[in-house]
Coordinates of C-alpha atoms in Angstrom, one line a residue:
M1 CA 8.4 3.7 16.6
I2 CA 10.9 4.3 13.8
E3 CA 8.8 7.1 12.3
I4 CA 8.9 8.8 15.7
Y5 CA 12.6 8.3 16.0
N6 CA 13.3 9.5 12.4
K7 CA 11.4 12.7 13.0
G8 CA 13.6 13.4 16.1
Q9 CA 16.7 12.7 14.0
I10 CA 15.6 15.2 11.4
R11 CA 15.2 17.8 14.1
A12 CA 18.7 16.9 15.4
I13 CA 20.3 17.1 12.0
K14 CA 18.7 20.6 11.4
A15 CA 19.9 21.8 14.8
Y16 CA 23.5 20.5 14.3
A17 CA 23.7 21.9 10.8
K18 CA 22.6 25.3 12.0
T19 CA 25.2 25.3 14.8
A20 CA 27.9 24.1 12.4
G21 CA 27.0 26.6 9.7
I22 CA 26.2 23.8 7.2
E23 CA 23.4 24.7 4.7
T24 CA 20.8 22.0 5.0
R25 CA 17.5 21.2 3.4
V26 CA 15.4 18.2 4.2
W27 CA 13.1 16.3 1.8
V28 CA 11.0 13.5 3.3
A29 CA 10.0 10.7 0.9
S30 CA 6.6 9.1 1.2
P31 CA 4.7 6.9 -1.3
N32 CA 1.9 8.5 -3.4
L33 CA -1.5 7.0 -3.3
S34 CA -0.7 4.7 -6.3
N35 CA 2.0 3.1 -4.3
D36 CA 0.4 3.3 -0.8
Y37 CA 1.0 -0.2 0.5
L38 CA -1.9 -0.2 3.0
V39 CA -4.4 1.3 0.5
G40 CA -3.2 -1.3 -2.1
L41 CA -3.9 -4.2 0.3
L42 CA -7.3 -2.9 1.3
S43 CA -8.5 -1.9 -2.1
G44 CA -7.8 -5.2 -3.9
R45 CA -4.8 -4.0 -5.9
T46 CA -2.1 -6.1 -4.2
I47 CA -1.4 -8.6 -1.5
M48 CA 0.9 -8.7 1.5
S49 CA 4.6 -9.2 0.6
V50 CA 5.7 -12.5 2.1
G51 CA 8.9 -14.6 1.7
N52 CA 11.2 -13.2 -1.0
N53 CA 8.5 -10.9 -2.4
T54 CA 9.8 -7.3 -2.3
K55 CA 6.9 -5.5 -3.8
C56 CA 6.3 -3.6 -0.6
Q57 CA 9.8 -2.2 -0.8
Q58 CA 9.3 -1.1 -4.3
M59 CA 6.0 0.6 -3.5
M60 CA 6.9 2.3 -0.2
K61 CA 10.6 3.0 -0.5
K62 CA 12.1 2.8 -4.0
S63 CA 9.3 4.7 -5.9
A64 CA 9.1 7.4 -3.2
L65 CA 12.9 7.9 -3.2
D66 CA 13.0 8.0 -7.0
R67 CA 10.4 10.7 -7.0
I68 CA 12.3 12.7 -4.3
K69 CA 15.5 12.4 -6.2
R70 CA 13.9 14.0 -9.2
Q71 CA 12.6 16.8 -7.0
V72 CA 16.1 17.3 -5.5
R73 CA 17.7 17.2 -8.9
A74 CA 15.3 19.8 -10.2
W75 CA 16.0 22.0 -7.2
I76 CA 19.7 21.8 -7.6
A77 CA 19.4 22.4 -11.4
E78 CA 17.4 25.6 -10.8
K79 CA 19.8 26.8 -8.1
D80 CA 22.9 26.2 -10.3
G81 CA 21.2 27.4 -13.5
V82 CA 21.6 24.2 -15.4
K83 CA 19.3 21.6 -16.9
A84 CA 18.1 18.8 -14.6
K85 CA 20.1 16.2 -16.4
D86 CA 23.3 18.2 -15.8
A87 CA 22.7 18.8 -12.1
N88 CA 25.6 17.6 -9.9
L89 CA 23.9 15.2 -7.5
V90 CA 25.6 12.6 -5.3
S91 CA 23.5 10.2 -3.1
L92 CA 25.0 8.8 0.1
I93 CA 23.6 5.4 1.0
G94 CA 24.3 3.1 3.9
T95 CA 24.6 -0.3 2.1
R96 CA 27.3 -2.6 3.4
F97 CA 29.0 -5.7 1.8
E98 CA 28.8 -7.5 5.1
E99 CA 25.0 -7.4 5.4
S100 CA 24.3 -10.5 3.3
A101 CA 25.7 -12.4 0.3
Q102 CA 22.9 -11.2 -1.9
R103 CA 23.5 -7.5 -0.8
A104 CA 27.2 -7.9 -1.5
A105 CA 26.6 -9.4 -4.9
R106 CA 24.3 -6.5 -5.9
M107 CA 26.7 -3.9 -4.6
K108 CA 29.6 -5.4 -6.5
A109 CA 27.5 -5.5 -9.7
R110 CA 26.7 -1.8 -9.3
G111 CA 30.4 -1.0 -8.6
E112 CA 29.6 0.6 -5.2
S113 CA 32.6 2.2 -3.4
S114 CA 33.3 3.8 -0.1
T115 CA 35.7 6.3 -1.5
E116 CA 34.5 7.1 -5.1
A117 CA 31.1 8.2 -6.3
V118 CA 30.0 5.9 -9.1
D119 CA 27.1 5.8 -11.6
A120 CA 25.7 2.7 -9.8
M121 CA 22.4 2.8 -11.7
E122 CA 23.9 3.8 -15.0
D123 CA 21.4 6.7 -15.2
G124 CA 23.8 9.6 -14.4
Q125 CA 23.0 9.5 -10.6
L126 CA 26.2 9.3 -8.7
V127 CA 26.2 7.1 -5.5
L128 CA 28.7 7.0 -2.7
S129 CA 28.6 4.2 0.0
P130 CA 30.7 5.6 2.9
I131 CA 30.3 2.6 5.1
A132 CA 30.4 -0.1 2.4
E133 CA 33.5 -1.8 4.0
W134 CA 32.2 -1.6 7.6
D135 CA 30.9 -4.7 9.4
A136 CA 28.3 -4.6 12.2
F137 CA 31.0 -4.4 14.8
D138 CA 32.4 -1.2 13.2
I139 CA 28.9 0.3 13.3
F140 CA 28.6 -0.3 17.0
T141 CA 32.1 0.8 17.6
Y142 CA 31.4 4.1 16.1
I143 CA 28.2 4.5 18.1
G144 CA 30.2 3.6 21.2
H145 CA 32.8 6.3 20.5
V146 CA 30.1 8.9 20.0
R147 CA 28.4 7.8 23.3
S148 CA 31.7 8.1 25.1
E149 CA 32.3 11.6 23.5
K150 CA 35.4 10.4 21.6
I151 CA 33.7 11.5 18.3
E152 CA 31.4 14.4 17.8
A153 CA 28.1 13.8 15.9
Y154 CA 24.8 15.4 15.3
S155 CA 23.2 13.1 17.9
D156 CA 24.3 11.3 21.1
F157 CA 22.4 8.2 19.8
E158 CA 20.7 7.7 23.1
E159 CA 17.3 7.0 21.5
L160 CA 19.0 4.7 19.0
V161 CA 20.7 2.7 21.8
D162 CA 17.3 2.4 23.5
I163 CA 15.6 1.1 20.4
Y164 CA 18.3 -1.6 19.8
R165 CA 18.4 -2.6 23.4
D166 CA 14.6 -3.0 23.6
A167 CA 14.4 -4.7 20.2
N168 CA 17.0 -7.2 21.2
G169 CA 15.4 -8.0 24.5
G170 CA 17.7 -5.9 26.6
D171 CA 20.9 -7.7 25.4
C172 CA 22.9 -5.6 23.0
M173 CA 26.6 -4.9 22.7
V174 CA 26.0 -1.2 22.6
N175 CA 25.2 -1.4 26.3
Q176 CA 28.8 -2.3 26.9
Y177 CA 29.9 1.0 25.6
I178 CA 27.4 2.8 27.7
S179 CA 28.9 1.2 30.8
G180 CA 32.5 2.0 29.5
R181 CA 33.3 -1.7 29.0
E182 CA 34.3 -1.7 25.3
Q183 CA 34.7 -5.5 24.9
N184 CA 34.5 -7.6 21.8
R185 CA 31.0 -9.0 21.8
P186 CA 28.8 -10.2 18.9
P187 CA 26.9 -7.3 17.4
C188 CA 23.2 -6.7 18.0
S189 CA 21.0 -8.7 15.7
A190 CA 17.8 -6.7 16.2
R191 CA 16.2 -5.3 13.0
T192 CA 13.4 -2.8 12.6
G193 CA 10.9 -2.2 9.7
C194 CA 7.3 -1.8 8.7
W195 CA 4.7 -3.0 11.2
A196 CA 2.9 -4.8 8.4
C197 CA 6.0 -6.7 7.2
G198 CA 5.1 -10.3 6.1
R199 CA 8.6 -11.2 4.9
I200 CA 9.4 -12.8 8.2
S201 CA 7.2 -15.3 10.0
K202 CA 7.9 -14.1 13.5
D203 CA 8.7 -10.5 14.3
T204 CA 11.0 -11.1 17.3
S205 CA 12.2 -7.5 17.5
A206 CA 8.7 -6.2 17.8
E207 CA 7.8 -8.8 20.4
N208 CA 10.9 -7.8 22.4
M209 CA 10.0 -4.1 22.3
I210 CA 6.4 -4.7 23.4
S211 CA 7.6 -6.7 26.4
A212 CA 10.3 -4.2 27.3
E213 CA 10.5 -3.1 31.0
G214 CA 7.8 -0.7 32.1
G215 CA 5.6 -1.3 29.1
K216 CA 6.8 1.8 27.3
H217 CA 6.2 0.2 23.9
A218 CA 3.1 -1.7 24.8
W219 CA 1.1 0.6 22.5
M220 CA 2.6 -1.3 19.5
K221 CA 0.9 -4.6 20.4
P222 CA -2.3 -4.0 18.4
L223 CA -0.2 -3.4 15.3
L224 CA 1.8 -6.6 15.9
D225 CA -1.4 -8.6 16.5
L226 CA -2.9 -7.2 13.3
R227 CA 0.2 -8.1 11.4
N228 CA 0.1 -11.7 12.7
Y229 CA -3.5 -12.0 11.8
M230 CA -2.9 -10.8 8.3
L231 CA -0.1 -13.2 7.9
A232 CA -2.3 -16.1 9.2
R233 CA -5.0 -15.3 6.7
H234 CA -2.6 -14.7 3.7
F235 CA -3.0 -18.2 2.2
D236 CA -6.6 -18.6 3.4
P237 CA -8.5 -19.3 0.1
S238 CA -11.6 -17.7 1.5
A239 CA -9.7 -14.4 2.0
R240 CA -8.8 -14.2 -1.7
C241 CA -10.6 -12.8 -4.7
W242 CA -10.4 -15.6 -7.3
L243 CA -11.5 -13.7 -10.3
A244 CA -8.7 -12.4 -12.5
R245 CA -8.7 -8.9 -13.8
T246 CA -8.0 -9.6 -17.5
I247 CA -10.1 -11.6 -20.0
N248 CA -9.1 -13.4 -23.1
E249 CA -10.3 -11.0 -25.8
E250 CA -10.6 -13.8 -28.3
T251 CA -12.4 -16.4 -26.3
G252 CA -14.1 -14.2 -23.7
T253 CA -12.9 -16.4 -20.9
I254 CA -11.3 -15.4 -17.6
K255 CA -9.0 -17.2 -15.3
I256 CA -9.9 -18.3 -11.8
V257 CA -6.8 -17.7 -9.8
P258 CA -5.9 -16.4 -6.3
N259 CA -5.8 -12.7 -7.0
A260 CA -5.9 -9.9 -4.4
Y261 CA -7.7 -10.2 -1.1
A262 CA -11.4 -10.7 -1.1
P263 CA -14.0 -7.9 -0.6
E264 CA -15.3 -9.3 2.7
Y265 CA -11.8 -9.7 4.1
T266 CA -10.6 -6.2 3.0
L267 CA -13.7 -4.7 4.8
E268 CA -12.8 -6.7 7.9
L269 CA -9.2 -5.4 7.8
L270 CA -10.5 -1.8 7.4
R271 CA -12.7 -2.2 10.4
L272 CA -9.8 -3.7 12.5
I273 CA -7.4 -0.9 11.3
L274 CA -9.8 1.9 12.1
T275 CA -10.6 0.4 15.5
I276 CA -6.9 0.2 16.4
Q277 CA -6.4 3.8 15.2
V278 CA -9.3 5.3 17.1
R279 CA -8.3 3.4 20.3
E280 CA -4.7 4.8 20.0
Q281 CA -6.1 8.3 19.5
I282 CA -8.3 8.0 22.6
A283 CA -5.4 6.6 24.6
A284 CA -3.0 9.4 23.5
R285 CA -5.6 12.0 24.4
K286 CA -5.9 10.6 27.9
L287 CA -2.1 10.7 28.2
G288 CA -2.0 14.3 26.8
I289 CA 0.3 13.3 23.9
A290 CA 0.0 13.1 20.2
P291 CA -1.0 9.7 18.7
R292 CA 2.0 7.5 18.3
F293 CA 0.8 6.3 14.9
H294 CA -1.9 7.1 12.3
L295 CA -2.7 4.4 9.8
L296 CA -5.3 5.9 7.5
D297 CA -6.2 9.5 6.8
H298 CA -9.1 11.1 5.0
R299 CA -7.3 11.1 1.6
Q300 CA -6.5 7.4 1.9
L301 CA -10.1 6.5 2.8
I302 CA -11.5 8.5 -0.1
A303 CA -8.9 6.8 -2.4
L304 CA -10.0 3.4 -0.9
D305 CA -13.6 4.1 -1.7
C306 CA -12.7 5.1 -5.3
L307 CA -10.7 1.9 -5.8
W308 CA -13.3 -0.3 -4.3
G309 CA -15.8 1.2 -6.8
R310 CA -13.4 0.5 -9.6
Y311 CA -13.3 -3.2 -8.7
Q312 CA -17.0 -3.3 -7.6
Y313 CA -15.6 -4.6 -4.2
Q314 CA -17.9 -2.9 -1.8
R315 CA -21.2 -0.9 -1.7
S316 CA -20.6 2.7 -2.6
F317 CA -18.7 4.8 0.1
M318 CA -18.3 1.8 2.3
A319 CA -14.9 3.0 3.6
L320 CA -16.4 6.3 4.7
R321 CA -19.5 4.6 6.1
T322 CA -17.2 2.4 8.1
W323 CA -15.3 5.4 9.4
K324 CA -18.5 7.0 10.6
E325 CA -19.6 3.7 12.2
I326 CA -16.4 3.5 14.2
Y327 CA -15.6 7.2 14.9
E328 CA -19.1 8.5 15.3
Q329 CA -21.2 5.5 16.3
G330 CA -18.7 3.9 18.6
K331 CA -18.6 0.5 16.9
R332 CA -15.4 -1.5 17.6
Y333 CA -13.9 -4.6 16.0
D334 CA -11.4 -6.9 17.7
I335 CA -8.8 -9.1 16.0
P336 CA -9.9 -12.8 16.0
D337 CA -8.0 -15.3 18.1
L338 CA -5.2 -16.8 16.0
A339 CA -5.7 -20.1 17.6
S340 CA -9.1 -20.3 15.8
I341 CA -7.4 -20.0 12.4
P342 CA -6.2 -23.1 10.6
K343 CA -2.6 -23.2 9.3
Y344 CA -2.8 -22.3 5.6
T345 CA 0.0 -22.7 3.1
E346 CA 0.6 -21.9 -0.6
K347 CA -1.0 -25.2 -1.5
D348 CA -4.3 -24.0 -0.2
V349 CA -4.4 -21.4 -3.0
S350 CA -3.2 -23.6 -5.8
F351 CA -6.5 -24.1 -7.6
R352 CA -6.5 -22.9 -11.2
A353 CA -9.3 -22.8 -13.9
E354 CA -10.5 -20.8 -16.9
V355 CA -14.2 -20.2 -17.6
P356 CA -16.5 -18.2 -19.9
F357 CA -17.0 -14.6 -18.7
A358 CA -17.6 -12.0 -21.4
D359 CA -21.1 -12.2 -22.9
E360 CA -22.7 -10.0 -25.6
E361 CA -23.2 -7.2 -23.0
Y362 CA -19.5 -7.1 -21.9
F363 CA -18.3 -4.7 -24.6
A364 CA -21.4 -2.5 -24.4
A365 CA -20.7 1.2 -24.0
W366 CA -22.1 1.4 -20.5
R367 CA -20.3 -1.5 -19.0
G368 CA -17.0 0.4 -18.6
F369 CA -16.0 3.8 -17.4
R370 CA -19.2 5.6 -18.2
N371 CA -21.7 7.5 -16.0
V372 CA -25.1 6.2 -17.0
E373 CA -27.1 8.4 -14.6
A374 CA -25.4 11.6 -16.0
A375 CA -26.0 10.4 -19.6
A376 CA -29.7 9.8 -18.9
V377 CA -30.1 13.5 -18.3
D378 CA -27.7 14.5 -21.0
W379 CA -25.1 15.7 -18.4
E380 CA -22.3 13.2 -19.0
D381 CA -18.8 14.7 -19.6
T382 CA -17.0 12.3 -21.9
T383 CA -13.7 12.1 -23.8
V384 CA -12.5 10.0 -26.7
L385 CA -9.5 7.7 -26.2
P386 CA -6.9 7.2 -28.9
N387 CA -8.5 3.9 -29.9
G388 CA -11.8 5.7 -30.5
K389 CA -13.5 4.5 -27.3
I390 CA -15.7 7.0 -25.4
V391 CA -15.2 7.1 -21.7
Q392 CA -16.1 9.5 -18.8
N393 CA -13.9 12.6 -18.7
A394 CA -11.8 13.1 -15.5
N395 CA -9.1 15.3 -14.0
V396 CA -5.8 13.8 -14.9
G397 CA -2.2 14.4 -13.7
D398 CA 1.1 12.8 -13.1
E399 CA -0.3 10.3 -10.6
F400 CA -3.5 9.0 -9.0
E401 CA -4.1 11.6 -6.3
I402 CA -6.6 13.0 -3.8
D403 CA -5.9 16.6 -3.3
E404 CA -5.5 17.4 0.4
E405 CA -7.6 20.6 0.3
G406 CA -10.2 18.8 -1.9
A407 CA -10.4 16.0 0.6
A408 CA -10.8 18.4 3.5
L409 CA -13.6 20.3 1.7
F410 CA -15.3 17.0 0.8
W411 CA -15.1 15.8 4.3
E412 CA -16.4 19.0 5.8
F413 CA -19.2 19.9 3.4
D414 CA -20.1 17.0 1.1
L415 CA -19.6 13.8 3.1
D416 CA -23.1 13.3 4.5
Y417 CA -24.8 14.4 1.3
A418 CA -22.7 12.0 -0.7
L419 CA -23.6 9.1 1.6
N420 CA -27.3 9.9 1.2
R421 CA -27.0 10.6 -2.5
I422 CA -25.3 7.4 -3.4
S423 CA -27.2 4.5 -1.8
V424 CA -25.7 1.3 -0.6
L425 CA -28.2 -0.4 -3.0
D426 CA -26.7 1.4 -6.0
N427 CA -24.1 -0.1 -8.4
P428 CA -20.8 0.1 -6.5
S429 CA -19.2 2.1 -9.4
G430 CA -21.4 5.0 -8.5
V431 CA -18.8 6.2 -6.0
V432 CA -16.2 6.5 -8.8
H433 CA -18.5 8.6 -11.0
Y434 CA -19.4 10.8 -8.0
L435 CA -15.8 11.5 -6.9
V436 CA -14.5 11.9 -10.5
G437 CA -17.4 14.2 -11.3
L438 CA -16.8 16.3 -8.2
G439 CA -13.2 16.7 -9.1
T440 CA -12.0 15.3 -5.8
V441 CA -10.0 12.5 -7.6
T442 CA -7.2 13.0 -10.1
L443 CA -6.5 10.0 -12.2
Y444 CA -3.1 9.2 -13.7
K445 CA -2.8 10.6 -17.2
G446 CA -3.2 7.9 -19.9
S447 CA -5.0 5.6 -17.5
L448 CA -8.6 6.2 -18.5
G449 CA -8.5 3.2 -20.8
E450 CA -7.3 1.1 -17.9
W451 CA -10.1 2.4 -15.7
D452 CA -12.5 1.4 -18.4
R453 CA -11.1 -2.1 -18.7
M454 CA -11.1 -2.7 -15.0
M455 CA -14.6 -1.3 -14.4
R456 CA -15.8 -3.4 -17.3
V457 CA -14.6 -6.6 -15.6
G458 CA -16.0 -5.4 -12.2
N459 CA -19.4 -4.4 -13.7
Q460 CA -19.6 -7.8 -15.5
A461 CA -19.0 -9.6 -12.2
W462 CA -21.6 -7.4 -10.5
F463 CA -24.2 -8.1 -13.2
H464 CA -23.4 -11.8 -13.1
G465 CA -24.0 -11.8 -9.4
L466 CA -20.5 -13.1 -8.6
M467 CA -19.5 -10.7 -5.8
P468 CA -20.9 -12.8 -3.0
I469 CA -19.0 -15.9 -4.2
I470 CA -15.8 -14.2 -5.5
N471 CA -13.8 -15.8 -2.7
D472 CA -15.0 -19.3 -3.6
P473 CA -13.2 -20.6 -6.8
H474 CA -15.4 -23.7 -7.1
A475 CA -18.6 -21.7 -6.8
L476 CA -17.3 -19.3 -9.5
V477 CA -16.5 -22.1 -11.9
E478 CA -19.9 -23.7 -11.3
T479 CA -21.9 -20.5 -11.6
L480 CA -20.2 -19.1 -14.7
Q481 CA -20.3 -22.5 -16.5
A482 CA -24.0 -22.9 -15.7
K483 CA -24.8 -19.3 -16.8
F484 CA -23.1 -19.6 -20.2
Q485 CA -24.5 -23.1 -20.7
K486 CA -28.0 -21.7 -20.2
K487 CA -27.2 -18.8 -22.5
E488 CA -26.2 -21.3 -25.2
E489 CA -29.4 -23.4 -24.6
D490 CA -31.5 -20.3 -24.8
K491 CA -29.9 -19.3 -28.1
R492 CA -30.4 -22.8 -29.5
N493 CA -34.0 -22.9 -28.4
A494 CA -34.6 -19.4 -29.9
L495 CA -33.0 -20.5 -33.2
I496 CA -35.2 -23.7 -33.3
G497 CA -38.2 -21.5 -32.6
Q498 CA -37.4 -19.3 -35.5
L499 CA -36.8 -22.2 -37.9
A500 CA -40.1 -23.7 -36.8
L501 CA -41.9 -20.7 -38.3
F502 CA -40.8 -21.9 -41.8
L503 CA -41.7 -25.5 -41.4

């Protein structure tokens, strides 16, 4: 909903700027694949942000804005003929002291002002906060004056008023301005945000919009239902991967802790998401309109398969196989009834343990980021890391990326061949070697060592047969302790056998 609204606002700003003779250029910030929140949740890299956790904001908003600021600074520097660090750039932001005590404290600490641009971040980037002193009533007073044509603006805010009215259950003070009755009433409390937001237990604004008169926002209900399901499963111990991603190099042990979401659960989420997406596309086509949301594109699905392979989460190309299952074979998955899900809390994921994990094969050359199949036919392309370790070579760049053109070519010409070439029975890391070897994936420069480390842990879990029980901490502890106890017994028996030869 807000994405649709913002696109309309950008068009309105461009039109107003053209009429007013104001030179305008628009940059739209969006997270890269490394900070793609949904890909992160599905791939096993992160978990839903709940409570006071703001990782989602850092991934989707802050990192994207920082990257855009660098691009804007470079553009201004080139235009003015100066170095990027000397570019004169002022960012206008809409923070207000009245929003919350925490927000006010942070604004004061940064020295934000409504009249003077300040180096709020102490990095040379000037920030001006024009409405810092405004309260919510001032905001709606301004909107009311624009609505009553007392103030000229780039928009009449009609859509904005509709959003606030619907999000607040039809009861919002802006309506008083619409009717010409500019009375003192409490400001609207509706808030909007990401459909997958887990920082609030109940998304009242979304519920109000979905129940708005005429069902004009009813298309949002599947997203709200999915969000509620994800929140209900967040502290479900069976929905978590309990194997840590780092071993103790000295002892060879690994911690059993609630890490990211479990492979089985992430696959379930992907099926639900693609089902919701294809149903929206079918509904939009029947209405003769563009889909009102799109959750995962081809690039994201390819990235998901690559990351699943990195962690040994799924069989090779399972994301693309799931897409074909839903889009081509007509399979659909419905969100489970929340009434059937027990109430989980943080206590349900409080188990902690540390068990043996790395054996004599763990540090073997082929357990990490190496393509065994290519090496077997003397076709492996390798590179040497600064620490002397040999790993598979790969395209590297400023960020983890799937090139749009490369993704399109892969989808059009290589998809079916790849699914047949890399079997579901193969080691899950095969998808990584395939995509890296094809050049479809660009890895972040300097990250090859991290890929080697992560794939080493994943391969070890695969060869230990841990993936089916990776969401059961007690089974992991029992299995790993038994495996290493047997290894010690075998070593002891072998030593006794060797000594017996000399007796």
